[in-house]
Coordinates of C-alpha atoms in Angstrom, one line a residue:
X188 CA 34.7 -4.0 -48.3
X189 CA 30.8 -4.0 -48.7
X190 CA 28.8 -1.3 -50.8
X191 CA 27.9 2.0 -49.5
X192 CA 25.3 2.6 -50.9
X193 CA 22.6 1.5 -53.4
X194 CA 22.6 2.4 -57.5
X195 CA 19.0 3.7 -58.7
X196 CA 17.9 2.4 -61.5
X197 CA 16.7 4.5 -64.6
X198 CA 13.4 3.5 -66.1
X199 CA 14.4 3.7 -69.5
X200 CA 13.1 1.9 -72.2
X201 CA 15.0 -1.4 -73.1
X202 CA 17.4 -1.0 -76.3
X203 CA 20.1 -2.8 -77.0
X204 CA 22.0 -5.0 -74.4
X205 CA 25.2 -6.2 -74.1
X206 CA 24.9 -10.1 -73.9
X207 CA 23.8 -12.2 -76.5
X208 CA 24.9 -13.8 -79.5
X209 CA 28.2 -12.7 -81.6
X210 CA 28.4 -12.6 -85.3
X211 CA 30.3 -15.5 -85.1
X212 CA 27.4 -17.4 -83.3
X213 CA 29.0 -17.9 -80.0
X214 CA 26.9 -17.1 -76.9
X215 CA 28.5 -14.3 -75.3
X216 CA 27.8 -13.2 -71.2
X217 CA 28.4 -10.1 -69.9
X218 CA 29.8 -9.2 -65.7
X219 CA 30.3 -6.1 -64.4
X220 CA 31.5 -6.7 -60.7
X221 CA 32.9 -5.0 -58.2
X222 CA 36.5 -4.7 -57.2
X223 CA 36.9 -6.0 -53.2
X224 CA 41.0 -5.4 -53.6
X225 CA 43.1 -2.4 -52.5
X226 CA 45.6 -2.7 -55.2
X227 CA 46.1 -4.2 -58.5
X228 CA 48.3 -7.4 -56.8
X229 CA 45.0 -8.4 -55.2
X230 CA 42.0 -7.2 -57.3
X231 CA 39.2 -9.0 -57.9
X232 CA 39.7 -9.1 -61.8
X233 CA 41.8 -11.9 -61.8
X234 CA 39.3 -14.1 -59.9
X235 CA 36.0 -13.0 -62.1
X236 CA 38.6 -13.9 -65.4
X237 CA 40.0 -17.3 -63.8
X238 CA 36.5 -18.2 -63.2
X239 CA 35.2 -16.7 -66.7
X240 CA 37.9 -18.7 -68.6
X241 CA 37.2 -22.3 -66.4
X242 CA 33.6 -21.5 -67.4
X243 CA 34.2 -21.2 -71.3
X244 CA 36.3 -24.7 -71.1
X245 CA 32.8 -26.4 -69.8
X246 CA 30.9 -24.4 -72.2
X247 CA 32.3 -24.7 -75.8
X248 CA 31.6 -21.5 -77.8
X249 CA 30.5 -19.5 -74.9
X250 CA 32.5 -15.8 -74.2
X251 CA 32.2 -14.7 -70.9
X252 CA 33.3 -10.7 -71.0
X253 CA 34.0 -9.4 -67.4
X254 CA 34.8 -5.7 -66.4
X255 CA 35.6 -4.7 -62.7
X256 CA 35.6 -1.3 -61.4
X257 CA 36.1 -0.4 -58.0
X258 CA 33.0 0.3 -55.2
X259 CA 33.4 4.3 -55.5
X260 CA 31.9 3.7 -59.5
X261 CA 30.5 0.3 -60.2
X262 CA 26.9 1.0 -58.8
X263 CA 26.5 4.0 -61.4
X264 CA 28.2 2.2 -63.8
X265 CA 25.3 -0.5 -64.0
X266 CA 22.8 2.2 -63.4
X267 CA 23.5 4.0 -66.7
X268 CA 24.2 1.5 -68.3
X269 CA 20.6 0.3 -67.6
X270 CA 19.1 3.9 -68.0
X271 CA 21.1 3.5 -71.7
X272 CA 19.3 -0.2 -72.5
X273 CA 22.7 -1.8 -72.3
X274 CA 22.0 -3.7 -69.1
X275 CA 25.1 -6.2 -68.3
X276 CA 23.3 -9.6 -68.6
X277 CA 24.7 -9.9 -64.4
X278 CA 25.9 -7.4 -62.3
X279 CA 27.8 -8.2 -58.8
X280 CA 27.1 -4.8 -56.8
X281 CA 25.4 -2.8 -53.9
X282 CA 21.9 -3.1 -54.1
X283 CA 19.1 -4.7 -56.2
X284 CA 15.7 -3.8 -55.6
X285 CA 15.6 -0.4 -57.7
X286 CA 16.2 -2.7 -60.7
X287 CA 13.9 -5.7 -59.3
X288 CA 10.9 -2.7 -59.1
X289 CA 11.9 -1.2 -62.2
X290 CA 11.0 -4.8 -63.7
X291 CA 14.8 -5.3 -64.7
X292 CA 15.5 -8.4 -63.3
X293 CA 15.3 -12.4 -63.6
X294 CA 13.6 -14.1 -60.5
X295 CA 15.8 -16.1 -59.1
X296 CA 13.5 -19.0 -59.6
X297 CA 13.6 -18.4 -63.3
X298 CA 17.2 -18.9 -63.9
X299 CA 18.8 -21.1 -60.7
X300 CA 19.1 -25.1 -60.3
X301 CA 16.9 -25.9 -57.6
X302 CA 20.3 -27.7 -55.4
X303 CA 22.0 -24.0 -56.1
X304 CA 18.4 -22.4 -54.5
X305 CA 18.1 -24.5 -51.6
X306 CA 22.0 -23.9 -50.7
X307 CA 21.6 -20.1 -49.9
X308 CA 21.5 -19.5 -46.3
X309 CA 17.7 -18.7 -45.3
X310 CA 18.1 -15.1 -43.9
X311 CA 20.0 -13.9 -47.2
X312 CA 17.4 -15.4 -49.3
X313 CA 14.8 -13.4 -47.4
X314 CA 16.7 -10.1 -47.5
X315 CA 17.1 -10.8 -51.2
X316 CA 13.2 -10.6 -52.2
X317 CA 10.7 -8.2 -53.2
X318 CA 7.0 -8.8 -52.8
X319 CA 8.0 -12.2 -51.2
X320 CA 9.8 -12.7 -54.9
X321 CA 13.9 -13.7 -55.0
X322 CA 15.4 -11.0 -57.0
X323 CA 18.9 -10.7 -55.1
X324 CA 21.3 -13.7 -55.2
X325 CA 23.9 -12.9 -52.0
X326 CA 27.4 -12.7 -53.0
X327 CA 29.4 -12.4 -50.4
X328 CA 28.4 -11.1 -46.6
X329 CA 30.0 -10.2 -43.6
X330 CA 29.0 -9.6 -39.6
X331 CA 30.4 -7.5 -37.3
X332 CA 32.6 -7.6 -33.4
X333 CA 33.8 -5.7 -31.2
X334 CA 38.0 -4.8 -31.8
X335 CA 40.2 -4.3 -29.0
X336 CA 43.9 -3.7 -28.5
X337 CA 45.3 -5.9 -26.1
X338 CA 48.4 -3.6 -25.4
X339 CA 46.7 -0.7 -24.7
X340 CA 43.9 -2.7 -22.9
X341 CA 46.2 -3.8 -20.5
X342 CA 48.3 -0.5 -20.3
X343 CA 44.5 0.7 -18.7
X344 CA 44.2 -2.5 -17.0
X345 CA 41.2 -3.3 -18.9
X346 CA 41.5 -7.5 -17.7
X347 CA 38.5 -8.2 -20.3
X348 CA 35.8 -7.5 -23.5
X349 CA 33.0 -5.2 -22.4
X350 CA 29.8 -7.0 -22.6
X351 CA 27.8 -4.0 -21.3
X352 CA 27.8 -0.7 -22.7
X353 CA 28.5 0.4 -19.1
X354 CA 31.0 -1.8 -19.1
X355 CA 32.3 -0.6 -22.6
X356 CA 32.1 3.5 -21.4
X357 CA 34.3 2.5 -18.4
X358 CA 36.8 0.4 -20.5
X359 CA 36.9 4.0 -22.4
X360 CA 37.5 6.1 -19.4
X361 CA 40.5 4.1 -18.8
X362 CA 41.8 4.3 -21.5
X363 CA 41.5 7.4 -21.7
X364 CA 43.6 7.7 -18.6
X365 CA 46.3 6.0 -19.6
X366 CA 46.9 8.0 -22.7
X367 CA 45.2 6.3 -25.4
X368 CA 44.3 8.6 -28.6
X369 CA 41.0 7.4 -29.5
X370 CA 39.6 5.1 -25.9
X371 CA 36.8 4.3 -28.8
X372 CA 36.3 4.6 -32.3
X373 CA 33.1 6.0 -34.0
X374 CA 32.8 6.3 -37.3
X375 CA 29.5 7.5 -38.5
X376 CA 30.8 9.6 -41.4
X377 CA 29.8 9.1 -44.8
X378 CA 31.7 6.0 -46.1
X379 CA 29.4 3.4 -43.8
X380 CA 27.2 5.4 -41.6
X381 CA 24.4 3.2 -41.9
X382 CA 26.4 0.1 -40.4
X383 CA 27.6 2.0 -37.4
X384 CA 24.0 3.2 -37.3
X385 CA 22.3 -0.4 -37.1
X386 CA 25.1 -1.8 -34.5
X387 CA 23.9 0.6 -32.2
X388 CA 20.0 0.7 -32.5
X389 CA 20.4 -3.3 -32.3
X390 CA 22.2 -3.0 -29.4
X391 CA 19.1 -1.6 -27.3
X392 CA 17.0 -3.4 -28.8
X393 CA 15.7 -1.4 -32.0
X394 CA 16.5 -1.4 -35.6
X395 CA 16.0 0.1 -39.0
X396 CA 12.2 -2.0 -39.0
X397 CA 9.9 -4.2 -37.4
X398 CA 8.7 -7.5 -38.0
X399 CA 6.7 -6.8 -40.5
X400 CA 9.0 -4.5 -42.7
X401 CA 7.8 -1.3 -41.4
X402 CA 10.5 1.6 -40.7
X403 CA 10.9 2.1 -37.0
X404 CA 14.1 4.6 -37.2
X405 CA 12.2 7.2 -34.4
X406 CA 11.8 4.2 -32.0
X407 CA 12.3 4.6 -28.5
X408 CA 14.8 2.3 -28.5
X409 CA 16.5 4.0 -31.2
X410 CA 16.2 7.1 -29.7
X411 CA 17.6 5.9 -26.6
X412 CA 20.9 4.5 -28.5
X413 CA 22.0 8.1 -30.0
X414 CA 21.3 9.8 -26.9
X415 CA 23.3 7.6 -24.9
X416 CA 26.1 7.8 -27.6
X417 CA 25.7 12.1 -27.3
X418 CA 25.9 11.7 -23.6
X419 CA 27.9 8.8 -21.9
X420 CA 30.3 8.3 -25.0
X421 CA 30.7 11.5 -27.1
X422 CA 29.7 14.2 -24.3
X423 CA 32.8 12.6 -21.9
X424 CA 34.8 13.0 -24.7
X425 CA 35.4 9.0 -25.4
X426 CA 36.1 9.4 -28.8
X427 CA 39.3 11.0 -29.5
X428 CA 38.1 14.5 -30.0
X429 CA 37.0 13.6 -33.0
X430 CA 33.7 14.0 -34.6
X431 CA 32.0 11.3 -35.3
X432 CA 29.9 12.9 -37.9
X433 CA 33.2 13.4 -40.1
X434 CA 34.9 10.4 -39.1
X435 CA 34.6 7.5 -41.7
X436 CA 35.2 3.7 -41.4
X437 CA 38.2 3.2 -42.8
X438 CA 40.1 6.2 -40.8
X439 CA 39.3 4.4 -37.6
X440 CA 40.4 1.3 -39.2
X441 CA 43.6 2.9 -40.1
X442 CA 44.0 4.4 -36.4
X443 CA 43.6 1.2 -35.2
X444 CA 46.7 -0.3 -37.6
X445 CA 48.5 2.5 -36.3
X446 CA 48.2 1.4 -32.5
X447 CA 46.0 4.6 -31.4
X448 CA 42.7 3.1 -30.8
X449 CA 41.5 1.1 -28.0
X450 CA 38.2 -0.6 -29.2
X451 CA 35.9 -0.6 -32.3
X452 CA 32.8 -2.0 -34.5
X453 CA 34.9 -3.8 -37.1
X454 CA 34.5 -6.5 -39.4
X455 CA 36.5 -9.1 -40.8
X456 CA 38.8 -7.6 -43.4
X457 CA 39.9 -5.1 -40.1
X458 CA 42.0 -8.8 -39.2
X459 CA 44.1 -8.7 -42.1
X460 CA 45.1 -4.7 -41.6
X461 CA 45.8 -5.1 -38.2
X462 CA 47.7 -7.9 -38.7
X463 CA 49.7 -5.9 -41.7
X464 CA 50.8 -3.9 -39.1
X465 CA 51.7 -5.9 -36.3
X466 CA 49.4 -5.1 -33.7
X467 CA 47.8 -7.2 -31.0
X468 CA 44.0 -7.5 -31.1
X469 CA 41.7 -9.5 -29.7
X470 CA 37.6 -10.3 -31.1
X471 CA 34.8 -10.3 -28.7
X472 CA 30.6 -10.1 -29.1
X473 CA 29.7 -6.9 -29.4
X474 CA 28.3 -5.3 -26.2
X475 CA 24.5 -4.3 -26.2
X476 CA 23.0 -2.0 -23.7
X477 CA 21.9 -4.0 -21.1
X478 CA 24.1 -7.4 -22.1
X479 CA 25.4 -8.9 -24.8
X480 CA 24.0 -7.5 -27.9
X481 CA 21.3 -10.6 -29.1
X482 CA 21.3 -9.0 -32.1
X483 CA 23.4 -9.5 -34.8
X484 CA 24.3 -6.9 -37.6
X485 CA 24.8 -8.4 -41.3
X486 CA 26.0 -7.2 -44.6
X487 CA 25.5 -8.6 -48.0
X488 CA 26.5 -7.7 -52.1
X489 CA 24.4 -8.7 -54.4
X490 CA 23.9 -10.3 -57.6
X491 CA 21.4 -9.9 -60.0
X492 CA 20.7 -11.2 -64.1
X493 CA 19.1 -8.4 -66.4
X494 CA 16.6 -9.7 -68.3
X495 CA 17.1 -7.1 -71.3
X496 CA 19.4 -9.5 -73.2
X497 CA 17.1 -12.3 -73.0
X498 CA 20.3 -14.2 -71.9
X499 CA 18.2 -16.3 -68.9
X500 CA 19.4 -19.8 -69.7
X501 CA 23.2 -19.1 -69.8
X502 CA 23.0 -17.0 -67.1
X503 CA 21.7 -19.3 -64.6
X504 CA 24.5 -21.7 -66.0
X505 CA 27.0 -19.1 -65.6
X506 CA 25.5 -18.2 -61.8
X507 CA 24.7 -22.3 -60.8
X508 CA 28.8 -22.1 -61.2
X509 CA 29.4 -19.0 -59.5
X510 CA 28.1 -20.5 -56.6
X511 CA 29.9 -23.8 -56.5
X512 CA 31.3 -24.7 -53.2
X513 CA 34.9 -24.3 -54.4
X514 CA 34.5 -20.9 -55.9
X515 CA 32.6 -19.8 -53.1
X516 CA 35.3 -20.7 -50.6
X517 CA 37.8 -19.4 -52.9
X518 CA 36.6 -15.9 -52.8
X519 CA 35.4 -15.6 -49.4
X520 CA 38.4 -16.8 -48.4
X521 CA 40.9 -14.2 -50.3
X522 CA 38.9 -10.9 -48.8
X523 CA 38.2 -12.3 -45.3
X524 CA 34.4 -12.6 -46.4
X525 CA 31.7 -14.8 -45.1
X526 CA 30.2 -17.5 -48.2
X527 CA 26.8 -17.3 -49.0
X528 CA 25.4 -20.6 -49.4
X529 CA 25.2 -23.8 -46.3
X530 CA 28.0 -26.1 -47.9
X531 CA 30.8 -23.4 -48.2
X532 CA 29.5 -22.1 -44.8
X533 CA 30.0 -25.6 -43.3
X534 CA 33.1 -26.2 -45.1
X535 CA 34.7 -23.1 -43.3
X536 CA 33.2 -24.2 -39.9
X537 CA 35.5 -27.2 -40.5
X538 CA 38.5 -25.8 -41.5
X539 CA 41.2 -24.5 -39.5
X540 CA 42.9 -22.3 -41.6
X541 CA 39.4 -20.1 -41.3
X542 CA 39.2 -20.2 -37.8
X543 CA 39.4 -16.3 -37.3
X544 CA 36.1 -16.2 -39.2
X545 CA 34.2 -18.7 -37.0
X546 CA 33.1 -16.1 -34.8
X547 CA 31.9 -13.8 -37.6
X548 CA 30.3 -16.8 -39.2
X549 CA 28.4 -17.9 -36.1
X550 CA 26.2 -14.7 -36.0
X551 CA 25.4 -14.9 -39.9
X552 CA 22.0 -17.6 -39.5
X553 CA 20.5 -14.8 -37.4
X554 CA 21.4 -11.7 -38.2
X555 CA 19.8 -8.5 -39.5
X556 CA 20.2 -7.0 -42.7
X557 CA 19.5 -3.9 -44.2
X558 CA 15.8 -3.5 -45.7
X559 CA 17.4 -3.8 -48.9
X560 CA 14.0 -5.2 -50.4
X561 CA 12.7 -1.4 -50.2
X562 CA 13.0 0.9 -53.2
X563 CA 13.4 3.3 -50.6
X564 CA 16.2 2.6 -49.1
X565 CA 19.3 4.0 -51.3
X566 CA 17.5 7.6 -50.5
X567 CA 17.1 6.4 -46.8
X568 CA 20.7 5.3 -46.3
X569 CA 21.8 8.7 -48.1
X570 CA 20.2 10.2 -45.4
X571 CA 21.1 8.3 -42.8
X572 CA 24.9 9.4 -44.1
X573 CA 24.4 12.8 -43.9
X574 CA 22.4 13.4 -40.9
X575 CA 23.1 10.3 -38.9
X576 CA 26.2 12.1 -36.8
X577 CA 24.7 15.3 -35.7
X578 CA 22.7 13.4 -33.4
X579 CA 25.3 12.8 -31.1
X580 CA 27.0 16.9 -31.2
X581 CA 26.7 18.6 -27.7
X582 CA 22.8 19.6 -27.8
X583 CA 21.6 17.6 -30.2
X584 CA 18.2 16.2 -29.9
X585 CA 18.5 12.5 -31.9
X586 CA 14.5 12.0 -31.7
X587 CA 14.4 15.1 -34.1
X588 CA 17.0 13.9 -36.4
X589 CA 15.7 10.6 -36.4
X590 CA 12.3 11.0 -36.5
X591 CA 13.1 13.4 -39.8
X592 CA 14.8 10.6 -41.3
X593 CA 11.5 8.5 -40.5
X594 CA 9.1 10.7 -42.0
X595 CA 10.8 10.6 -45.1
X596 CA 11.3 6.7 -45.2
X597 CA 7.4 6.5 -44.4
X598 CA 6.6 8.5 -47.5
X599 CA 8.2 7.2 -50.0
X600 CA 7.0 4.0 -48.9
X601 CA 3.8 5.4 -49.0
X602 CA 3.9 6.9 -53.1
X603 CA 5.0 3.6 -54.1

């Protein structure tokens, strides 16, 4: 249910924008967000206009004017609408540091109570800067484990999780052997390449950057992962005889409701789909090359306050509510989502009736996000979509494709 990719801001010049005051001399707020349901009974419309309409009560005279469209539109939505100078006063989407560059957006400093700052989780706050500046406020994030069918695991007599990924290519084999469709799914189609990606180059020990925010995509360790993949997982024919080039998230996620996949990366909205269809999964740490992965993968939306409308002040009202503890919970908890912020995080550590997200939520203080700080990253994670899956064909070289890949991130880091 996260982005896909990032919008690119336009550098237009600023016109007119949407927020501000009414004729009538009310103080009006406008949301664009991003819908996180699959069907009208469950979109996220009726949450942004419960919480828009609870807001208004507090704030006498205030309009809050919310539109939702879904995740195949709402990043160019906000991009043209900034390219036309009719930025929303906040957006909820994708990505935020084309705007943030563009000089679009209020720091978070600028607008936030200092109790709302100091309640983000520390990670998200750093994946959420520019220049060591907060431009990004985390919405909503999620982490990734390893899916298994318990069924067809013990059809193959699979008696437990991999925690290897020699242990996970001979869980495969077996079932394999005992007639499973897809012994693994692999989805590094389009839809979410760059998530399967980073699972796997953080599972030997690589990643997207260094320390120090540099792009490392060609690393050894990277090139190790795809060529293992090509090899031990792909070349035995471990996947289904599918390819994982043209295989996206959500048709592995489906395979699996269906009962025809043994294992797979998934994260926590896979729970509620499985369990829509009756079947009998189990959630284990996601195997690494060597051991257990120590690295864990995270994913974050954004949001963000255009300063075109000059609307700062009631926009960091309007966000210092957002991000409540009850409204937190209240969305994280309808999508199968992970909150944001310490107190709601704690307040789902001691709830039962989240207990299927505890393991999700354990591996959000440390995990690694996409350099979403980088301007060049919506063009890097296009990329990445399109060229990510032929490293694993029969006679692929990955160091080629991925040192391609890193050539180009390098620069357009470098013309900044």
């Amino acid at each position: 249910m996260t982005a896909a990719g990032a919008a690119t801001a336009a550098l237009a010049p600023t016109l007119t924008a949407c927020g501000g005051t009414t004729p009538g001399g009310s103080k009006k707020l406008k949301l664009i967000a991003a819908d996180y349901g699959d069907k009208p009974a469950n979109s996220s419309k009726k949450y942004w206009d419960d919480l828009a309409n609870a807001f208004e009560k507090e704030h006498s005279g205030v309009k809050v004017d919310v539109e939702v469209y879904s995740w195949t539109e709402v990043d160019k939505k906000v991009a043209d609408l900034v390219a036309a100078g009719k930025a929303p006063d906040i957006a909820q989407i994708g990505a935020y540091a084309d705007f943030a560059a563009a000089g679009k957006l209020y720091s978070v400093d600028k607008m936030l109570s200092i109790p709302t700052q100091a309640d983000f989780i520390t990670g998200l706050v750093r994946a959420g800067e520019v220049h060591r500046v907060q431009y990004g406020l985390p919405f909503v994030a999620s982490t990734r484990l390893l899916f298994y069918n318990k069924k067809l695991f013990a059809k193959a007599g699979v008696a437990k999780a991999p925690q290897t990924w020699g242990e996970l290519q001979a869980a495969a084999v077996k079932l394999k052997a005992a007639g499973v469709k897809i012994p693994f799914g692999l989805p590094l189609g389009p839809e979410e390449a760059p998530a399967e990606t980073f699972l796997w180059m953080l599972g030997a020990g690589g990643g997207y950057t260094d320390k120090n925010g540099a792009y490392t995509i060609a690393s050894n360790e990277n090139v190790d992962a795809f060529t293992w993949l090509r090899d031990e997982l792909v070349g035995k024919d471990l996947v289904g005889g599918l390819d994982p080039a043209r295989t996206n998230r959500q048709d592995v996620f489906d395979a699996f409701t269906r009962g025809e996949v043994g294992m797979l990366n998934g994260h926590p909205t896979l729970m509620q789909q499985a369990e829509g269809h009756g079947i009998e999964y189990e959630m284990a740490p996601l195997p690494g090359y060597k051991g257990l992965s120590t690295a864990t993968m995270g994913v974050a939306d954004w949001m963000m306050a255009f300063s075109q409308g000059g609307n700062r002040e009631l926009a960091g009202k309007f966000l210092d509510f957002v991000y409540t503890k009850s409204n937190v919970l209240r969305f994280t908890g309808q999508y199968n989502l992970l909150p944001v912020t310490e107190s709601a995080s704690a307040a789902m550590q001691g709830d039962r009736a989240y207990e299927k997200l505890w393991q999700f939520l354990a591996g959000l203080q440390n995990a690694h996000f996409y350099p979403a700080d980088k301007t060049s990253w919506a063009k890097i994670s296009s990329m990445i979509k399109e060229k990510i899956g032929g490293t694993v064909r029969k006679g692929a070289d990955p160091r080629a494709v991925l040192s391609e890949i890193d050539r180009e991130a390098t620069a357009l880091e470098a013309a900044k």
